[in-house]
XYZ file of C-alpha atoms in Angstrom:
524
model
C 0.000 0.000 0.000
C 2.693 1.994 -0.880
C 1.534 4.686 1.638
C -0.281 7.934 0.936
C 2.028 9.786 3.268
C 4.736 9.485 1.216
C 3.499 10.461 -1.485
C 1.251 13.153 -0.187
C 4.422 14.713 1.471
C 6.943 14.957 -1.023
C 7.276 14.944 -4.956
C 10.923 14.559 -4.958
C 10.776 11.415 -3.486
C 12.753 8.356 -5.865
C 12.812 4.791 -6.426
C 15.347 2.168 -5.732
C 16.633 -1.466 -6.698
C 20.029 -2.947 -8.638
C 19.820 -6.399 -10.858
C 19.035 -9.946 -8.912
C 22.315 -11.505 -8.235
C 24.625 -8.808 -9.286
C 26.861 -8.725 -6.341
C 28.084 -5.037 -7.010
C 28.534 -2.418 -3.762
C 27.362 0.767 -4.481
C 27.619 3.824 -2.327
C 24.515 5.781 -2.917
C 24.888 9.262 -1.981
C 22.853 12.740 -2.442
C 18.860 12.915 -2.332
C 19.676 14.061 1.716
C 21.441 10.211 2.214
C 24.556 9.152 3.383
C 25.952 6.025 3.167
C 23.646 2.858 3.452
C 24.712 2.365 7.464
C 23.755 5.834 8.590
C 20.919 5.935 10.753
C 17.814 6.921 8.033
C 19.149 3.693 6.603
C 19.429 1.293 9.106
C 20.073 -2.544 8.373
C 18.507 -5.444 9.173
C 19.363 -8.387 11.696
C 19.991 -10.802 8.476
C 19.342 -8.671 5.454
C 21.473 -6.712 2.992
C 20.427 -3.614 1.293
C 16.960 -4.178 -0.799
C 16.906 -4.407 -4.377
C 14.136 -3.520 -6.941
C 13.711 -5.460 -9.904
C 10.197 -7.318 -12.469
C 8.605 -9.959 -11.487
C 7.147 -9.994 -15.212
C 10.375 -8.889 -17.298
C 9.307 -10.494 -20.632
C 5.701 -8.315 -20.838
C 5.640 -5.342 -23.065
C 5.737 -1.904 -20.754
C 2.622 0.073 -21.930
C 3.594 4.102 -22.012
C 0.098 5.945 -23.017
C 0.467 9.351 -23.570
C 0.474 11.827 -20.463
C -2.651 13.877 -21.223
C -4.385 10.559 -21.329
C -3.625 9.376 -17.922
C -3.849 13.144 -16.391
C -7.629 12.731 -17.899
C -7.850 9.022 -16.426
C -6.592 10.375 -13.156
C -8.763 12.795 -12.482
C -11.946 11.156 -13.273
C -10.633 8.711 -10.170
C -12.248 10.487 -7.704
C -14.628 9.657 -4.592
C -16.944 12.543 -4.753
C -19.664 10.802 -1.817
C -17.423 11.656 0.944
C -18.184 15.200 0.801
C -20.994 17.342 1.093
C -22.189 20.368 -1.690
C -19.909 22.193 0.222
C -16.921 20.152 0.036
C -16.983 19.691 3.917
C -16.282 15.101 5.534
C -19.320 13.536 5.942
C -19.518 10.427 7.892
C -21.833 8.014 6.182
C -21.259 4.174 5.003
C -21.985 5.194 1.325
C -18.296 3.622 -0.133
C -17.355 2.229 3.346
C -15.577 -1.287 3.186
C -17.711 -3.288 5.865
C -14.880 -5.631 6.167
C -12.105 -3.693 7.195
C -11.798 -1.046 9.692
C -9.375 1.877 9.253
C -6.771 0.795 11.344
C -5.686 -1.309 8.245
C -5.233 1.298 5.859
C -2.237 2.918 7.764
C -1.418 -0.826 8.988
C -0.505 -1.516 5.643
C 1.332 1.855 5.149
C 3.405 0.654 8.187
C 4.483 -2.777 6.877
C 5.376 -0.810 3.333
C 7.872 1.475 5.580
C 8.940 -1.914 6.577
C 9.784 -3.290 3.491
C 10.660 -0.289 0.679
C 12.436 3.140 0.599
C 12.059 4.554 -2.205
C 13.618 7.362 -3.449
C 13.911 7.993 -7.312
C 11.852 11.319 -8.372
C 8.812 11.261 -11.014
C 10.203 11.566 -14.343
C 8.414 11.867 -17.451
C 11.139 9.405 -19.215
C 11.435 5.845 -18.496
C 12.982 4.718 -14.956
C 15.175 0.942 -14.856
C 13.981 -0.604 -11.639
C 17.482 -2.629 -11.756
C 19.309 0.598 -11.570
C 17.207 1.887 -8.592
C 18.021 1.233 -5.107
C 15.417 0.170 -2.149
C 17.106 1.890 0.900
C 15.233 -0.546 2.771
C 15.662 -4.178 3.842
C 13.074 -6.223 1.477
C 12.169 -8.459 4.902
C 9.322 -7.871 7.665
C 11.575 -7.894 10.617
C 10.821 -4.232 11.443
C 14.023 -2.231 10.731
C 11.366 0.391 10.546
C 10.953 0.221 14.512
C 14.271 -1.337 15.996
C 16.894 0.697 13.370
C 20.269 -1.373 13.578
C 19.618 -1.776 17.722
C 20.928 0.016 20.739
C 24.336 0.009 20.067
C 24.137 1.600 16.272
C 20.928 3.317 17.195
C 21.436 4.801 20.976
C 19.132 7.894 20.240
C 15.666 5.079 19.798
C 16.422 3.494 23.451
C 16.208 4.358 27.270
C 19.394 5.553 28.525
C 20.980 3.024 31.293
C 17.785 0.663 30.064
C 18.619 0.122 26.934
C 16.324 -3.380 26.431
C 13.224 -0.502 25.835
C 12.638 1.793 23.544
C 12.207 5.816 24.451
C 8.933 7.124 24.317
C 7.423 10.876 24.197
C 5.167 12.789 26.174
C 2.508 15.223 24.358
C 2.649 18.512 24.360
C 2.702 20.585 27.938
C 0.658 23.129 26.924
C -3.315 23.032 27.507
C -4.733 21.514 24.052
C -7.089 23.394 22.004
C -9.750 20.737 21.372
C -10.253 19.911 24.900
C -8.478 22.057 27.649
C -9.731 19.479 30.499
C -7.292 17.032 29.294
C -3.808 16.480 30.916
C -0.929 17.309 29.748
C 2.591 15.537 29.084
C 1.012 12.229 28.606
C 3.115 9.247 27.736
C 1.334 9.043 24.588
C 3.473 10.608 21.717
C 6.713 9.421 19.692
C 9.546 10.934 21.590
C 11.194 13.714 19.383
C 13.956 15.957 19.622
C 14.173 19.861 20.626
C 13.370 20.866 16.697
C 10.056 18.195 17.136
C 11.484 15.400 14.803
C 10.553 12.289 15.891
C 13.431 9.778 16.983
C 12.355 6.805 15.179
C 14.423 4.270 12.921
C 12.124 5.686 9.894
C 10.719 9.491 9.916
C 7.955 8.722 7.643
C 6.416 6.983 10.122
C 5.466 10.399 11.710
C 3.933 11.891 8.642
C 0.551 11.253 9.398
C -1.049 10.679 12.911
C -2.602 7.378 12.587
C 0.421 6.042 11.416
C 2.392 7.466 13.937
C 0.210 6.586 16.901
C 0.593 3.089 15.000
C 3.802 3.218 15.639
C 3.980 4.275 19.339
C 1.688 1.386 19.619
C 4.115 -1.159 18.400
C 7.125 0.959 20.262
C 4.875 0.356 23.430
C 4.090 -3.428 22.790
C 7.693 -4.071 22.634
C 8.649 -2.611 26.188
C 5.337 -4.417 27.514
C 7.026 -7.796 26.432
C 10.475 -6.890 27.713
C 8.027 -5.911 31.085
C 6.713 -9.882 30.978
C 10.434 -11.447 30.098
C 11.504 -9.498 32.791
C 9.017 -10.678 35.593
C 8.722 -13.959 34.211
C 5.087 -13.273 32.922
C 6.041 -13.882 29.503
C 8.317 -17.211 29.629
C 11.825 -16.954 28.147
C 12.893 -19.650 25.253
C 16.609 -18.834 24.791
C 17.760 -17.655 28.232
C 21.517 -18.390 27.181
C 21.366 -17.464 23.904
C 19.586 -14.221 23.855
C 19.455 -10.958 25.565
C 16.080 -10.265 26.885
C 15.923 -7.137 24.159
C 16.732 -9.541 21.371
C 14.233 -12.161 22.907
C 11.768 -9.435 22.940
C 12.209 -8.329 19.511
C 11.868 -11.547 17.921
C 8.812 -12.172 19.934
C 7.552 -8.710 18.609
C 9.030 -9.237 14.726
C 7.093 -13.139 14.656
C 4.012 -11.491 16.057
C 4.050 -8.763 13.427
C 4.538 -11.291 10.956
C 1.577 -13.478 11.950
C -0.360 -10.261 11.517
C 0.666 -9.601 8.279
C -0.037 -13.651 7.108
C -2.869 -14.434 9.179
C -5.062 -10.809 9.517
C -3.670 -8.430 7.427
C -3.881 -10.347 4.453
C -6.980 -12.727 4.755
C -9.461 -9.308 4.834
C -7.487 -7.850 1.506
C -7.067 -10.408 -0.611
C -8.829 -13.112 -2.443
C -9.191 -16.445 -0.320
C -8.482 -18.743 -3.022
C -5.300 -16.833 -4.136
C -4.248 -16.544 -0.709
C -4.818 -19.840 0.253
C -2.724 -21.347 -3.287
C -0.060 -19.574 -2.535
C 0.309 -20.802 0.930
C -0.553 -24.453 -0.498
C 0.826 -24.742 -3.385
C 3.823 -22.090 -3.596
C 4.696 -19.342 -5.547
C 4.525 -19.223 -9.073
C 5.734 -15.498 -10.552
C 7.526 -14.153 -8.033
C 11.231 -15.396 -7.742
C 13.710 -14.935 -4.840
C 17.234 -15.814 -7.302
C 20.044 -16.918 -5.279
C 17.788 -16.434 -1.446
C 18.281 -12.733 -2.767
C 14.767 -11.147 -2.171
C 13.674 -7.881 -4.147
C 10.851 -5.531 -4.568
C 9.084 -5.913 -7.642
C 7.456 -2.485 -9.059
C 4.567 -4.567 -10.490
C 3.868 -4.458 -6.316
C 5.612 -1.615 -5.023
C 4.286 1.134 -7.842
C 1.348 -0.469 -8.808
C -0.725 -3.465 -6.709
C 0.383 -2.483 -3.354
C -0.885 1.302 -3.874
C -4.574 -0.267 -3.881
C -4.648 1.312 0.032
C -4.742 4.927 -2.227
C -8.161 4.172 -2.230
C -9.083 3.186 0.964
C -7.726 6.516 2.579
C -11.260 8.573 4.232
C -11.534 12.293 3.773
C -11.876 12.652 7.584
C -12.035 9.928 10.686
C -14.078 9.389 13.577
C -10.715 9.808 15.620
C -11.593 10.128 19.375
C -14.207 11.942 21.157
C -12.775 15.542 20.905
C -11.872 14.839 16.986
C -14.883 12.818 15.401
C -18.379 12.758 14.048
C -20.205 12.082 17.499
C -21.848 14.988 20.330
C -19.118 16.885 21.573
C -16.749 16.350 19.454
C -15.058 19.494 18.057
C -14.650 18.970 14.110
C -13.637 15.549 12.677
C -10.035 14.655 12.109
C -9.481 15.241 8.514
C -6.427 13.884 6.569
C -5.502 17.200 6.583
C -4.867 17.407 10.457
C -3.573 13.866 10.395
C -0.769 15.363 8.713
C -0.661 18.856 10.514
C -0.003 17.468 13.889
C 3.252 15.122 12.819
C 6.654 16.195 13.109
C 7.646 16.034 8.977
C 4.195 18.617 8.494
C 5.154 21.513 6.803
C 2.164 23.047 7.453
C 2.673 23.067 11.411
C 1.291 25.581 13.611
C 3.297 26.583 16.732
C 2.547 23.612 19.080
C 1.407 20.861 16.979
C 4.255 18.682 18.409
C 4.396 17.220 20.410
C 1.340 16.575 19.653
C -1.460 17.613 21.643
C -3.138 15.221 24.818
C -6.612 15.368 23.051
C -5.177 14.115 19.814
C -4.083 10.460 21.465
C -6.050 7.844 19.463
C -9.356 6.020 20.549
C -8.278 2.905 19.071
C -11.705 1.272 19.932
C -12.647 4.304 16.658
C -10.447 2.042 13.966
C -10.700 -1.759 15.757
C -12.734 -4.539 16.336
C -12.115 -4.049 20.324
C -15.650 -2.871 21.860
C -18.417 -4.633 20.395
C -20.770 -1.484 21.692
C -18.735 0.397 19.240
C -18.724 -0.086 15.297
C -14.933 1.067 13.834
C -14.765 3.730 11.541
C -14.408 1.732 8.200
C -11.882 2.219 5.257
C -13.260 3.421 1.918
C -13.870 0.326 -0.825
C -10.783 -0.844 -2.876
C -11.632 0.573 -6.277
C -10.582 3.215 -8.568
C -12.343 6.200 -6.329
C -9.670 8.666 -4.509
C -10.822 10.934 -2.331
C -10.647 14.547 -3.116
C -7.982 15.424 -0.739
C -5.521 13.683 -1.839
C -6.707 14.978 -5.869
C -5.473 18.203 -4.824
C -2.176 17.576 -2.297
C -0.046 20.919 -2.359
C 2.834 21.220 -4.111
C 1.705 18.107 -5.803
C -2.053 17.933 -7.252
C -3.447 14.513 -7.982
C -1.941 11.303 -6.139
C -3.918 9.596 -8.601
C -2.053 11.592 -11.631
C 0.960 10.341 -10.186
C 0.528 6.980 -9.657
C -0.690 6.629 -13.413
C 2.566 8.334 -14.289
C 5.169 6.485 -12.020
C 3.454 3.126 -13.526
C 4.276 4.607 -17.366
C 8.060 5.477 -16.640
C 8.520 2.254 -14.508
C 7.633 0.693 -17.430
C 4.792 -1.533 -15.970
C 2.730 -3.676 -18.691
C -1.325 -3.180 -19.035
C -2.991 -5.107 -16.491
C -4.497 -7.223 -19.038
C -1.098 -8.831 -20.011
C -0.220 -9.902 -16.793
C -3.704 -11.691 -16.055
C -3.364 -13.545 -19.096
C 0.596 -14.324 -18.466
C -0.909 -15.958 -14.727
C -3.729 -17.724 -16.600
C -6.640 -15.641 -15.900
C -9.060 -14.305 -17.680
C -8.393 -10.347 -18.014
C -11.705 -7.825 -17.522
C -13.640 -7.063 -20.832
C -13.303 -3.679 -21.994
C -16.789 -3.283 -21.074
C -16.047 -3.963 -17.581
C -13.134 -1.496 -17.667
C -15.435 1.205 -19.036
C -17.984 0.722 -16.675
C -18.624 3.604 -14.260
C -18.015 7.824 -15.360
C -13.835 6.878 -14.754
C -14.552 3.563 -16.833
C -15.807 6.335 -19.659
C -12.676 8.330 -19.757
C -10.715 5.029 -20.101
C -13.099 4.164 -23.039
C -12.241 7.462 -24.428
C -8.445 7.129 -24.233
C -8.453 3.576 -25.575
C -6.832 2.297 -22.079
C -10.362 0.011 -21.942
C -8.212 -2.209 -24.329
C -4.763 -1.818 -22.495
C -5.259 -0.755 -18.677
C -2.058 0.640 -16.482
C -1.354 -1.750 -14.179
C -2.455 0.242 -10.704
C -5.888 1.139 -12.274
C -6.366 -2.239 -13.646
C -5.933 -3.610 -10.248
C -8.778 -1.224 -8.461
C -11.086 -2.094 -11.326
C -10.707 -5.605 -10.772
C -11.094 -5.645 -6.914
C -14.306 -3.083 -7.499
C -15.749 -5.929 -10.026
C -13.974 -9.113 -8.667
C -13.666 -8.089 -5.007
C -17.022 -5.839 -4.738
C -14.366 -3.350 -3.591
C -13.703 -5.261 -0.184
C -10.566 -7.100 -1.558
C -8.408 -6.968 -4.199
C -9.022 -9.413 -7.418
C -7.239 -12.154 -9.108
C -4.340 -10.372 -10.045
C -3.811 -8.012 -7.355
C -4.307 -10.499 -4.744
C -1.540 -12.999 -6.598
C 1.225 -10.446 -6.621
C 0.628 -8.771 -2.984
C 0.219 -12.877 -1.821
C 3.598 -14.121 -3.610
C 5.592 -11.511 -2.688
C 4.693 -10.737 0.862
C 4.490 -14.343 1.593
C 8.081 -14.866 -0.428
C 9.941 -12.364 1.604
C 8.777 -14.091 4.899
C 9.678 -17.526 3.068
C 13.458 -15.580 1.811
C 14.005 -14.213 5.355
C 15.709 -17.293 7.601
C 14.804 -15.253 10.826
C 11.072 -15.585 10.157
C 8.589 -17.900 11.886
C 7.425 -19.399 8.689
C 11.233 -20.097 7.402
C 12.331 -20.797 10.965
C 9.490 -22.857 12.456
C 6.367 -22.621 10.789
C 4.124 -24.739 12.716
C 4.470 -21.923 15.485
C 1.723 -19.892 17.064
C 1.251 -16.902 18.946
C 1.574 -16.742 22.592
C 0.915 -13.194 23.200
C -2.841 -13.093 22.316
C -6.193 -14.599 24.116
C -5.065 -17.623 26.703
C -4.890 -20.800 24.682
C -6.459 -19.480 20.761
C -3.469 -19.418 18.944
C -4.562 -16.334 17.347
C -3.241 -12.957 17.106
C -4.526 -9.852 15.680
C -3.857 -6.029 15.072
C -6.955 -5.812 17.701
C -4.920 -8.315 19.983
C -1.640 -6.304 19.777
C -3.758 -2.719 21.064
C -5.135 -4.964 23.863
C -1.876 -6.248 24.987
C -0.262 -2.538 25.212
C -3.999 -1.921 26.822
C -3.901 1.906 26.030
C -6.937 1.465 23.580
C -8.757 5.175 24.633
C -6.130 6.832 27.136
C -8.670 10.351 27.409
C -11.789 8.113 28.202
C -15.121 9.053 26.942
C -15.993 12.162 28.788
C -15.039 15.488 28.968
């Protein structure tokens, strides 16, 4: 899901990746990066530096003119989350009933995990083999733990250096809601210009995802808490240092997340379920050197584009219910984060009536329904049409598919033995008619191929055939590539952090175990 935020922030962002098995060293250097070991960079436990590379090298790249997918890109747009005015409304009209909101910046959180990428938008051609992914290709969060406490001092507790730091909000009254303390343990910790001290800034440019990410900070010192009072038994006593017993507890739990949660509510069940069975069939891991493919990283994985709302039911100062102030808009989400260019005086650390109600995005309180994500389809919502400095996400997307090079949607399906959409069910809907009218009904860019099918394939609650085969093999191959991983290093295990005795774990499951689901209650 390549994530909004990135996008949304900056349009000089770039792209990276180098051949499969070409055993070169390069020194990348420029775009504001050092060398790969600096701290923005930070390695994993087992993995080199990512690569980029095709997972379908022998398709034709389809390059349609620019004016044709400016015209395609705007006619992308989800025009019933706002009123005649152009003000949020709340209402279920769009709403994916099967996945509440948390996901959406889940899944920008596991692509911080996985990809850095930082080539520009160019109007010629880009070689993914050329490009370099300044971020390991594995899920072992080097997002969250950098290169550890020794490389990475500035992410731990000084003289407790098994935990990681955390930030207090703001101590000035907040504006929202004056009644509610202030310096809270409920922020990322940041430095004296309000930068957050994290093992990957972009994880504090929007507030869900950064809450996300205290979250995870959070579960990680709860399970060094259990090691340490022998609540949470210890496998590898000898072996391991309770920190790096605690972080592989943390990375395997993550992981099952990804396999067994994340993944079952977005994709297809009977792609999901083949690759798992059967293995993978397209995507490659040459000489147990794993790599991004764009065909996911520019194109299938930006489906969560679409399920981004205008505004969010975020707690009860910030929501749609009585009392609540004015709903959190994407627009505040990104005012009240350290990389916000837009920041007022005070808006970090953030203020104590902007801490999350997770119980808003989760299945946690059955007396309270989630806010939703919006359906996975071609519809973006207007904000992030008109992103400053930028214009249309969607625009950009279309264009970063042309000079990657990706082949029409079509010629993939048939290349994994599917049956592509009709043109009729391309042209379907008033986007559908300005595909029609640029002749990319016949020959579909790959990203808006991919929401058409999970709209018509998917009812736009999951992706479709093809979407849901390239997100599986690739997600599921770098867990299979990485030889830290539960389901490379021993599959048949479960979780032991979740409900007594279920063997299941969810992103619900992980909130409960930090159990700081709604930390300003319900009343004023």
């Amino acid at each position: 899901m390549s994530n909004p935020a990135q996008d949304v922030k900056d349009p000089n962002k770039k792209s990276t990746g180098v051949p499969i098995g070409n055993n070169e060293k390069r020194i990348i250097r420029g775009h504001g990066f050092g060398t790969r070991t600096e701290e923005y960079q930070p390695l994993g436990q087992f993995a080199q530096t990512g690569k980029f590379g095709r997972m379908f090298p022998l398709l034709k790249s389809l390059v349609p003119p620019a004016p044709s997918l400016e015209a395609l890109g705007a006619a992308m747009i989800d025009t019933a989350t706002v009123d005649e005015a152009g003000r949020p409304v709340d209402h279920p009209d769009g709403d994916n009933p099967t996945l509440p909101a948390a996901y959406t910046y889940f899944g920008q959180f596991l692509d911080h995990d996985i990809t850095l990428d930082t080539t520009s938008l160019q109007e010629i051609l880009v070689d993914p083999l050329a490009v370099m992914n300044f971020r390991t290709p594995m899920l072992d969060l080097d997002s969250l733990y950098g290169s550890g406490p020794v490389a990475n001092p500035f992410l731990y507790q000084r003289g407790n250096n098994d935990r990681f730091l955390i930030g207090t909000t703001s101590s000035l009254a907040p504006g929202g809601d004056p009644s509610v303390p202030v310096s809270l343990p409920h922020d990322l910790p940041r430095n004296s210009e309000g930068f957050a001290l994290i093992g990957d800034p972009r994880n504090d440019e929007n507030l869900a995802v950064a809450q996300l990410h205290l979250t995870f900070l959070k579960f990680h010192n709860k399970v060094v808490e259990g090691l340490l009072n022998k609540t949470i038994p210890r496998e590898s006593p000898l072996r391991k240092s309770t920190f790096e017993e605690a972080r592989d507890l943390v990375i395997w739990h993550y992981q099952w997340i990804v396999l067994h949660d994340f993944l079952p509510r977005i994709l297809d069940p009977a792609q999901l379920n083949d690759v798992l069975v059967n293995g993978r069939r397209f995507y490659n891991v040459n000489n147990g050197q794993p790599f991004i493919p764009v065909e996911f990283s520019v194109a299938a994985y930006r489906f969560g584009h679409s399920m981004v709302r205008e505004a969010y039911n975020y707690n009860r100062v910030f929501g749609f219910g009585p009392g609540s102030v004015t709903p959190a808009t994407l627009g505040l989400l990104f005012q009240f984060s350290g990389l916000s260019t837009r920041n007022p005086q005070g808006a970090v650390p953030i203020p104590s009536d902007w801490i999350i109600d997770w119980r808003r995005f989760l299945e946690i309180d059955p007396q309270i329904q989630p806010e939703f994500s919006r359906g996975i389809n071609p519809q973006i919502i207007p904000q992030l049409h008109d992103i400053p400095g930028l214009g249309s996400l969607a625009v950009r997307n279309l264009k970063r598919g042309s000079s990657m090079g990706l082949p029409p949607g079509q010629s993939i399906a048939r290349f994994m033995g599917f049956t592509p959409l009709s043109p009729d069910q391309i042209a379907t809907g008033a986007d559908g008619a300005v595909a029609k009218a640029h002749d990319l009904h016949l020959e579909t860019p790959l990203w808006y191929y991919i929401l058409k099918e999970a709209e018509i394939q998917g009812s736009s609650t999951r992706l479709g055939e093809v979407g849901s085969r390239i997100v599986a093999e690739v997600l599921i191959g770098l867990l299979e590539a990485d030889s830290s991983s539960f389901l490379a290093r021993k599959p048949e295990w479960v979780p032991t952090l979740g409900p007594a005795g279920s063997g299941i774990f969810t992103l619900a499951d992980l909130v409960k175990f930090v159990d700081e689901i709604n930390p300003i209650g319900d009343i004023a």
